[in-house]
PDB file of C-alpha atoms in Angstrom:
ATOM      1  CA  THR A   1      19.283   5.222 -15.970  1.00 68.00           C
ATOM      2  CA  GLN A   2      15.791   6.524 -15.502  1.00 73.00           C
ATOM      3  CA  THR A   3      14.549   6.661 -11.935  1.00 85.00           C
ATOM      4  CA  VAL A   4      11.578   7.993 -10.057  1.00 91.00           C
ATOM      5  CA  SER A   5      11.885   8.677  -6.351  1.00 93.00           C
ATOM      6  CA  GLN A   6       9.019   9.167  -3.944  1.00 95.00           C
ATOM      7  CA  SER A   7      10.753   9.956  -0.699  1.00 92.00           C
ATOM      8  CA  ASP A   8       7.726   9.682   1.582  1.00 94.00           C
ATOM      9  CA  ALA A   9       6.392   6.164   1.976  1.00 93.00           C
ATOM     10  CA  HIS A  10       3.549   7.344   4.233  1.00 96.00           C
ATOM     11  CA  VAL A  11       1.809  10.681   4.704  1.00 97.00           C
ATOM     12  CA  THR A  12      -0.977  11.237   7.236  1.00 97.00           C
ATOM     13  CA  VAL A  13      -3.157  14.360   7.294  1.00 97.00           C
ATOM     14  CA  PHE A  14      -6.562  15.383   8.600  1.00 97.00           C
ATOM     15  CA  GLU A  15      -9.606  15.921   6.438  1.00 97.00           C
ATOM     16  CA  GLY A  16      -9.618  19.461   5.097  1.00 97.00           C
ATOM     17  CA  ASP A  17      -5.836  19.818   5.300  1.00 97.00           C
ATOM     18  CA  SER A  18      -3.697  20.537   2.279  1.00 98.00           C
ATOM     19  CA  VAL A  19      -1.180  17.923   1.185  1.00 98.00           C
ATOM     20  CA  GLU A  20       1.858  17.680  -1.055  1.00 98.00           C
ATOM     21  CA  LEU A  21       3.211  14.337  -2.238  1.00 98.00           C
ATOM     22  CA  ARG A  22       6.743  14.526  -3.528  1.00 98.00           C
ATOM     23  CA  CYS A  23       8.213  13.049  -6.678  1.00 97.00           C
ATOM     24  CA  ASN A  24      11.709  13.492  -8.066  1.00 96.00           C
ATOM     25  CA  TYR A  25      12.883  12.026 -11.342  1.00 93.00           C
ATOM     26  CA  SER A  26      16.112  11.340 -13.146  1.00 88.00           C
ATOM     27  CA  TYR A  27      15.863  11.095 -16.910  1.00 77.00           C
ATOM     28  CA  GLY A  28      17.980  12.438 -19.743  1.00 73.00           C
ATOM     29  CA  GLY A  29      15.406  12.587 -22.504  1.00 74.00           C
ATOM     30  CA  SER A  30      12.149  14.437 -23.092  1.00 78.00           C
ATOM     31  CA  ILE A  31      10.161  14.508 -19.880  1.00 84.00           C
ATOM     32  CA  TYR A  32       6.706  12.972 -19.774  1.00 89.00           C
ATOM     33  CA  LEU A  33       5.396  12.670 -16.225  1.00 93.00           C
ATOM     34  CA  SER A  34       2.188  11.389 -14.710  1.00 94.00           C
ATOM     35  CA  TRP A  35       0.509  10.589 -11.422  1.00 96.00           C
ATOM     36  CA  TYR A  36      -1.734   7.651 -10.613  1.00 96.00           C
ATOM     37  CA  ILE A  37      -3.905   6.772  -7.640  1.00 96.00           C
ATOM     38  CA  GLN A  38      -4.540   3.257  -6.345  1.00 93.00           C
ATOM     39  CA  HIS A  39      -7.307   2.636  -3.864  1.00 93.00           C
ATOM     40  CA  HIS A  40      -6.928  -0.481  -1.768  1.00 89.00           C
ATOM     41  CA  GLY A  41      -7.699  -3.610  -3.759  1.00 86.00           C
ATOM     42  CA  HIS A  42      -8.069  -1.801  -7.070  1.00 88.00           C
ATOM     43  CA  GLY A  43      -6.039  -1.017 -10.148  1.00 89.00           C
ATOM     44  CA  LEU A  44      -4.290   2.264 -10.787  1.00 92.00           C
ATOM     45  CA  GLN A  45      -6.255   5.236 -12.046  1.00 93.00           C
ATOM     46  CA  PHE A  46      -4.727   8.025 -14.089  1.00 92.00           C
ATOM     47  CA  LEU A  47      -4.773  11.424 -12.301  1.00 94.00           C
ATOM     48  CA  LEU A  48      -2.851  13.871 -14.466  1.00 94.00           C
ATOM     49  CA  LYS A  49       0.102  14.278 -16.810  1.00 92.00           C
ATOM     50  CA  TYR A  50       2.699  16.804 -17.927  1.00 93.00           C
ATOM     51  CA  TYR A  51       4.792  17.129 -21.052  1.00 89.00           C
ATOM     52  CA  SER A  52       5.219  20.797 -21.809  1.00 86.00           C
ATOM     53  CA  GLY A  53       3.641  24.208 -21.344  1.00 89.00           C
ATOM     54  CA  ASN A  54       2.255  25.495 -18.074  1.00 92.00           C
ATOM     55  CA  PRO A  55       4.245  23.741 -15.343  1.00 94.00           C
ATOM     56  CA  VAL A  56       1.132  23.511 -13.159  1.00 96.00           C
ATOM     57  CA  VAL A  57      -1.278  20.921 -14.434  1.00 95.00           C
ATOM     58  CA  GLN A  58      -4.750  20.187 -13.169  1.00 95.00           C
ATOM     59  CA  GLY A  59      -6.115  16.726 -12.669  1.00 93.00           C
ATOM     60  CA  VAL A  60      -9.271  15.081 -11.459  1.00 88.00           C
ATOM     61  CA  ASN A  61     -10.839  15.611  -8.032  1.00 91.00           C
ATOM     62  CA  GLY A  62      -8.975  18.841  -7.281  1.00 95.00           C
ATOM     63  CA  PHE A  63      -5.470  17.453  -7.661  1.00 96.00           C
ATOM     64  CA  GLU A  64      -2.746  19.440  -9.329  1.00 97.00           C
ATOM     65  CA  ALA A  65       0.955  18.934  -9.888  1.00 97.00           C
ATOM     66  CA  GLU A  66       3.827  21.294 -10.567  1.00 97.00           C
ATOM     67  CA  PHE A  67       6.776  20.470 -12.773  1.00 95.00           C
ATOM     68  CA  SER A  68      10.189  21.927 -11.956  1.00 94.00           C
ATOM     69  CA  LYS A  69      13.078  21.241 -14.302  1.00 90.00           C
ATOM     70  CA  SER A  70      15.596  22.849 -11.975  1.00 92.00           C
ATOM     71  CA  ASP A  71      14.566  20.620  -9.071  1.00 93.00           C
ATOM     72  CA  SER A  72      13.782  17.564 -11.238  1.00 93.00           C
ATOM     73  CA  SER A  73      10.476  17.363  -9.439  1.00 95.00           C
ATOM     74  CA  PHE A  74       6.806  16.812 -10.150  1.00 97.00           C
ATOM     75  CA  HIS A  75       5.028  17.173  -6.805  1.00 98.00           C
ATOM     76  CA  LEU A  76       1.321  16.442  -6.414  1.00 98.00           C
ATOM     77  CA  ARG A  77      -0.857  18.766  -4.339  1.00 98.00           C
ATOM     78  CA  LYS A  78      -4.380  19.109  -3.107  1.00 97.00           C
ATOM     79  CA  ALA A  79      -5.710  22.112  -1.221  1.00 97.00           C
ATOM     80  CA  SER A  80      -8.296  20.301   0.905  1.00 97.00           C
ATOM     81  CA  VAL A  81      -8.288  16.536   1.206  1.00 97.00           C
ATOM     82  CA  HIS A  82     -11.272  14.286   1.768  1.00 96.00           C
ATOM     83  CA  TRP A  83     -11.309  10.917   3.489  1.00 95.00           C
ATOM     84  CA  SER A  84     -11.868   9.289   0.093  1.00 95.00           C
ATOM     85  CA  ASP A  85      -8.443  10.533  -1.018  1.00 97.00           C
ATOM     86  CA  SER A  86      -6.862   7.896   1.203  1.00 97.00           C
ATOM     87  CA  ALA A  87      -4.948   5.722  -1.250  1.00 96.00           C
ATOM     88  CA  VAL A  88      -1.506   4.996  -2.623  1.00 95.00           C
ATOM     89  CA  TYR A  89      -0.184   7.542  -5.114  1.00 97.00           C
ATOM     90  CA  PHE A  90       2.362   6.661  -7.791  1.00 95.00           C
ATOM     91  CA  CYS A  91       4.488   9.015  -9.813  1.00 95.00           C
ATOM     92  CA  ALA A  92       5.729   7.789 -13.201  1.00 93.00           C
ATOM     93  CA  VAL A  93       8.095   8.920 -15.965  1.00 91.00           C
ATOM     94  CA  ARG A  94       7.934   7.739 -19.552  1.00 87.00           C
ATOM     95  CA  LYS A  95      11.060   6.387 -21.157  1.00 81.00           C
ATOM     96  CA  ALA A  96      11.931   5.197 -24.656  1.00 77.00           C
ATOM     97  CA  SER A  97      12.323   1.444 -25.050  1.00 72.00           C
ATOM     98  CA  SER A  98      12.986  -0.587 -28.207  1.00 70.00           C
ATOM     99  CA  GLY A  99      11.245   1.881 -30.472  1.00 70.00           C
ATOM    100  CA  SER A 100       8.316   2.210 -28.097  1.00 72.00           C
ATOM    101  CA  TRP A 101       7.552   3.703 -24.710  1.00 76.00           C
ATOM    102  CA  GLN A 102       7.182   2.411 -21.197  1.00 81.00           C
ATOM    103  CA  LEU A 103       6.529   3.858 -17.756  1.00 87.00           C
ATOM    104  CA  ILE A 104       8.892   3.779 -14.834  1.00 89.00           C
ATOM    105  CA  PHE A 105       6.955   3.959 -11.573  1.00 91.00           C
ATOM    106  CA  GLY A 106       8.033   5.232  -8.204  1.00 92.00           C
ATOM    107  CA  SER A 107       7.533   3.098  -5.110  1.00 91.00           C
ATOM    108  CA  GLY A 108       4.386   4.954  -4.103  1.00 93.00           C
ATOM    109  CA  THR A 109       3.211   7.123  -1.213  1.00 96.00           C
ATOM    110  CA  GLN A 110       0.439   5.902   1.066  1.00 96.00           C
ATOM    111  CA  LEU A 111      -1.800   8.858   1.915  1.00 97.00           C
ATOM    112  CA  THR A 112      -4.015   8.432   4.959  1.00 97.00           C
ATOM    113  CA  VAL A 113      -6.674  11.062   5.617  1.00 97.00           C
ATOM    114  CA  MET A 114      -7.911  11.098   9.191  1.00 95.00           C
ATOM    115  CA  PRO A 115     -11.458  12.281  10.009  1.00 90.00           C
TER     116      PRO A 115
ATOM    117  CA  GLU B   1     -18.363   0.008 -18.056  1.00 59.00           C
ATOM    118  CA  ALA B   2     -14.861  -1.146 -17.232  1.00 59.00           C
ATOM    119  CA  ALA B   3     -12.634  -0.673 -20.249  1.00 90.00           C
ATOM    120  CA  VAL B   4      -9.879  -3.048 -19.112  1.00 95.00           C
ATOM    121  CA  THR B   5     -10.935  -6.332 -17.584  1.00 95.00           C
ATOM    122  CA  GLN B   6      -8.836  -9.157 -16.219  1.00 97.00           C
ATOM    123  CA  SER B   7      -9.557 -12.786 -15.476  1.00 97.00           C
ATOM    124  CA  PRO B   8      -9.348 -14.474 -13.156  1.00 97.00           C
ATOM    125  CA  ARG B   9      -9.412 -11.907 -10.349  1.00 96.00           C
ATOM    126  CA  SER B  10      -7.582 -14.292  -8.089  1.00 96.00           C
ATOM    127  CA  LYS B  11      -5.897 -17.633  -8.519  1.00 97.00           C
ATOM    128  CA  VAL B  12      -4.058 -20.194  -6.449  1.00 97.00           C
ATOM    129  CA  ALA B  13      -1.551 -22.255  -8.421  1.00 97.00           C
ATOM    130  CA  VAL B  14       0.866 -25.026  -7.566  1.00 97.00           C
ATOM    131  CA  THR B  15       4.598 -24.757  -8.062  1.00 97.00           C
ATOM    132  CA  GLY B  16       5.531 -26.032 -11.495  1.00 97.00           C
ATOM    133  CA  GLY B  17       2.048 -25.633 -12.887  1.00 97.00           C
ATOM    134  CA  LYS B  18       1.009 -23.526 -15.847  1.00 97.00           C
ATOM    135  CA  VAL B  19      -0.901 -20.300 -15.283  1.00 98.00           C
ATOM    136  CA  THR B  20      -2.561 -18.066 -17.846  1.00 98.00           C
ATOM    137  CA  LEU B  21      -3.792 -14.601 -16.970  1.00 98.00           C
ATOM    138  CA  SER B  22      -6.084 -12.889 -19.430  1.00 98.00           C
ATOM    139  CA  CYS B  23      -6.735  -9.251 -20.220  1.00 98.00           C
ATOM    140  CA  HIS B  24      -9.348  -7.666 -22.463  1.00 98.00           C
ATOM    141  CA  GLN B  25      -9.660  -3.984 -23.371  1.00 97.00           C
ATOM    142  CA  THR B  26     -12.387  -2.054 -25.152  1.00 96.00           C
ATOM    143  CA  ASN B  27     -10.437   1.230 -25.380  1.00 92.00           C
ATOM    144  CA  ASN B  28      -9.350   0.562 -28.971  1.00 92.00           C
ATOM    145  CA  HIS B  29      -5.761   1.081 -27.778  1.00 92.00           C
ATOM    146  CA  ASP B  30      -2.772  -0.292 -29.599  1.00 91.00           C
ATOM    147  CA  TYR B  31      -0.512  -0.614 -26.536  1.00 91.00           C
ATOM    148  CA  MET B  32      -1.057  -3.173 -23.811  1.00 94.00           C
ATOM    149  CA  TYR B  33       1.110  -3.941 -20.803  1.00 95.00           C
ATOM    150  CA  TRP B  34       1.552  -6.510 -18.054  1.00 97.00           C
ATOM    151  CA  TYR B  35       2.926  -5.386 -14.695  1.00 96.00           C
ATOM    152  CA  ARG B  36       3.490  -7.119 -11.410  1.00 96.00           C
ATOM    153  CA  GLN B  37       3.126  -5.448  -8.048  1.00 92.00           C
ATOM    154  CA  ASP B  38       4.661  -6.869  -4.919  1.00 90.00           C
ATOM    155  CA  THR B  39       3.371  -5.831  -1.529  1.00 80.00           C
ATOM    156  CA  GLY B  40       4.549  -2.351  -0.648  1.00 71.00           C
ATOM    157  CA  HIS B  41       6.223  -1.748  -3.973  1.00 76.00           C
ATOM    158  CA  GLY B  42       5.567  -0.011  -7.224  1.00 81.00           C
ATOM    159  CA  LEU B  43       4.826  -1.669 -10.536  1.00 90.00           C
ATOM    160  CA  ARG B  44       7.375  -3.425 -12.679  1.00 92.00           C
ATOM    161  CA  LEU B  45       6.876  -4.058 -16.378  1.00 92.00           C
ATOM    162  CA  ILE B  46       6.945  -7.696 -17.510  1.00 96.00           C
ATOM    163  CA  HIS B  47       5.882  -7.610 -21.169  1.00 95.00           C
ATOM    164  CA  TYR B  48       4.153  -5.192 -23.473  1.00 92.00           C
ATOM    165  CA  SER B  49       2.768  -5.112 -26.983  1.00 92.00           C
ATOM    166  CA  TYR B  50       1.985  -2.391 -29.500  1.00 89.00           C
ATOM    167  CA  VAL B  51       0.466  -4.539 -32.223  1.00 91.00           C
ATOM    168  CA  ALA B  52      -1.369  -7.831 -32.464  1.00 94.00           C
ATOM    169  CA  ASP B  53       0.791 -10.940 -32.844  1.00 95.00           C
ATOM    170  CA  SER B  54       3.845  -9.169 -31.437  1.00 93.00           C
ATOM    171  CA  THR B  55       5.141  -8.786 -27.898  1.00 94.00           C
ATOM    172  CA  GLU B  56       8.155  -7.108 -26.335  1.00 92.00           C
ATOM    173  CA  LYS B  57      10.088  -7.805 -23.164  1.00 92.00           C
ATOM    174  CA  GLY B  58       9.859  -5.360 -20.307  1.00 90.00           C
ATOM    175  CA  ASP B  59      12.152  -5.028 -17.322  1.00 89.00           C
ATOM    176  CA  ILE B  60      11.467  -8.414 -15.691  1.00 93.00           C
ATOM    177  CA  PRO B  61      10.464 -10.917 -18.421  1.00 96.00           C
ATOM    178  CA  ASP B  62      12.200 -14.013 -17.054  1.00 97.00           C
ATOM    179  CA  GLY B  63       9.742 -16.788 -16.266  1.00 97.00           C
ATOM    180  CA  TYR B  64       6.925 -15.139 -18.215  1.00 98.00           C
ATOM    181  CA  LYS B  65       5.603 -15.306 -21.760  1.00 98.00           C
ATOM    182  CA  ALA B  66       3.011 -13.072 -23.377  1.00 98.00           C
ATOM    183  CA  SER B  67       0.553 -13.464 -26.205  1.00 98.00           C
ATOM    184  CA  ARG B  68      -1.374 -10.803 -28.144  1.00 98.00           C
ATOM    185  CA  PRO B  69      -3.758 -12.611 -30.496  1.00 97.00           C
ATOM    186  CA  SER B  70      -5.831  -9.501 -31.212  1.00 97.00           C
ATOM    187  CA  GLN B  71      -5.868  -5.789 -30.443  1.00 96.00           C
ATOM    188  CA  GLU B  72      -8.302  -6.397 -27.582  1.00 97.00           C
ATOM    189  CA  ASN B  73      -6.661  -9.355 -25.862  1.00 98.00           C
ATOM    190  CA  PHE B  74      -3.336  -9.797 -24.128  1.00 98.00           C
ATOM    191  CA  SER B  75      -2.375 -12.841 -22.045  1.00 98.00           C
ATOM    192  CA  LEU B  76       0.419 -13.493 -19.596  1.00 98.00           C
ATOM    193  CA  ILE B  77       1.632 -17.073 -19.322  1.00 98.00           C
ATOM    194  CA  LEU B  78       3.635 -18.641 -16.554  1.00 97.00           C
ATOM    195  CA  GLU B  79       4.772 -21.987 -17.977  1.00 95.00           C
ATOM    196  CA  LEU B  80       6.304 -23.215 -14.707  1.00 97.00           C
ATOM    197  CA  ALA B  81       4.936 -21.194 -11.833  1.00 97.00           C
ATOM    198  CA  SER B  82       7.282 -20.561  -8.926  1.00 97.00           C
ATOM    199  CA  LEU B  83       6.833 -19.267  -5.391  1.00 97.00           C
ATOM    200  CA  SER B  84       8.585 -16.027  -6.329  1.00 96.00           C
ATOM    201  CA  GLN B  85       5.835 -15.252  -8.824  1.00 97.00           C
ATOM    202  CA  THR B  86       3.265 -14.740  -6.082  1.00 97.00           C
ATOM    203  CA  ALA B  87       2.130 -11.152  -6.658  1.00 96.00           C
ATOM    204  CA  VAL B  88      -0.675  -8.995  -7.987  1.00 95.00           C
ATOM    205  CA  TYR B  89      -0.645  -8.657 -11.767  1.00 97.00           C
ATOM    206  CA  PHE B  90      -2.055  -5.680 -13.595  1.00 96.00           C
ATOM    207  CA  CYS B  91      -2.867  -5.253 -17.239  1.00 97.00           C
ATOM    208  CA  ALA B  92      -3.026  -1.797 -18.805  1.00 95.00           C
ATOM    209  CA  SER B  93      -3.623  -0.179 -22.171  1.00 94.00           C
ATOM    210  CA  SER B  94      -2.717   3.121 -23.805  1.00 90.00           C
ATOM    211  CA  ASP B  95      -2.978   4.778 -27.200  1.00 85.00           C
ATOM    212  CA  ASP B  96      -0.023   5.321 -29.537  1.00 70.00           C
ATOM    213  CA  TRP B  97       1.199   8.573 -28.038  1.00 62.00           C
ATOM    214  CA  GLY B  98      -0.250   8.359 -24.570  1.00 61.00           C
ATOM    215  CA  ALA B  99       1.996   5.779 -22.985  1.00 74.00           C
ATOM    216  CA  TYR B 100       2.220   7.963 -19.907  1.00 79.00           C
ATOM    217  CA  GLU B 101      -1.570   7.913 -19.678  1.00 85.00           C
ATOM    218  CA  GLN B 102      -2.398   4.280 -19.141  1.00 90.00           C
ATOM    219  CA  TYR B 103      -5.648   2.633 -18.165  1.00 92.00           C
ATOM    220  CA  PHE B 104      -5.446  -0.272 -15.775  1.00 94.00           C
ATOM    221  CA  GLY B 105      -7.483  -3.342 -15.077  1.00 95.00           C
ATOM    222  CA  PRO B 106      -8.511  -4.328 -11.548  1.00 93.00           C
ATOM    223  CA  GLY B 107      -5.654  -6.784 -11.110  1.00 95.00           C
ATOM    224  CA  THR B 108      -5.242 -10.517 -10.560  1.00 96.00           C
ATOM    225  CA  ARG B 109      -3.970 -11.779  -7.222  1.00 96.00           C
ATOM    226  CA  LEU B 110      -1.829 -14.850  -7.904  1.00 97.00           C
ATOM    227  CA  THR B 111      -0.684 -17.113  -5.096  1.00 97.00           C
ATOM    228  CA  VAL B 112       1.738 -19.885  -5.930  1.00 97.00           C
ATOM    229  CA  LEU B 113       1.977 -22.639  -3.315  1.00 96.00           C
TER     230      LEU B 113
END
């Protein structure tokens, strides 16, 4: 069974702080991971992805994520957050399905950036 | 320009009625997906398609049908809408090998009364 766990439902930080949003996965096949952001009332937007190579991947707007096989994790980080980063963040893992692929999403982490 | 569009953006339907949600993409992607999102939860896959005139069941297909008449268009059909189908529905597309990089539409808020 493939699962994605985002243990923090809510994270609150101040503008300019650093932040780490946690994601742990359980999957027996090749690991394809991604992060998405959802601003209130909008659809999800792709942030970044990892399949192989450098375990630290860079995304848009200063976001990066680090893959760890030993910890089964793919945590998202940003060094200095802005109020516009307030949103819900979803981690996802790709799984094989009926000769195709589909994403399994975590339950999301609501990030609130205080002024 | 938005590459994945959905219509309508919101809809109120009556229990037992038929509802059709439409999705159009200009990404030239082969894969298209329908998800539902319930308040405070992640997305769950209903149906998907990787070629025109063919659809596949996702994790929660019961009560839903899908139609892919062309590469650009993908519809979700609720033949007999029920209260439990009140949710926000998202359409997405991806290319052959980028299923973990999907592009989403703005969503349709469906309320079944």
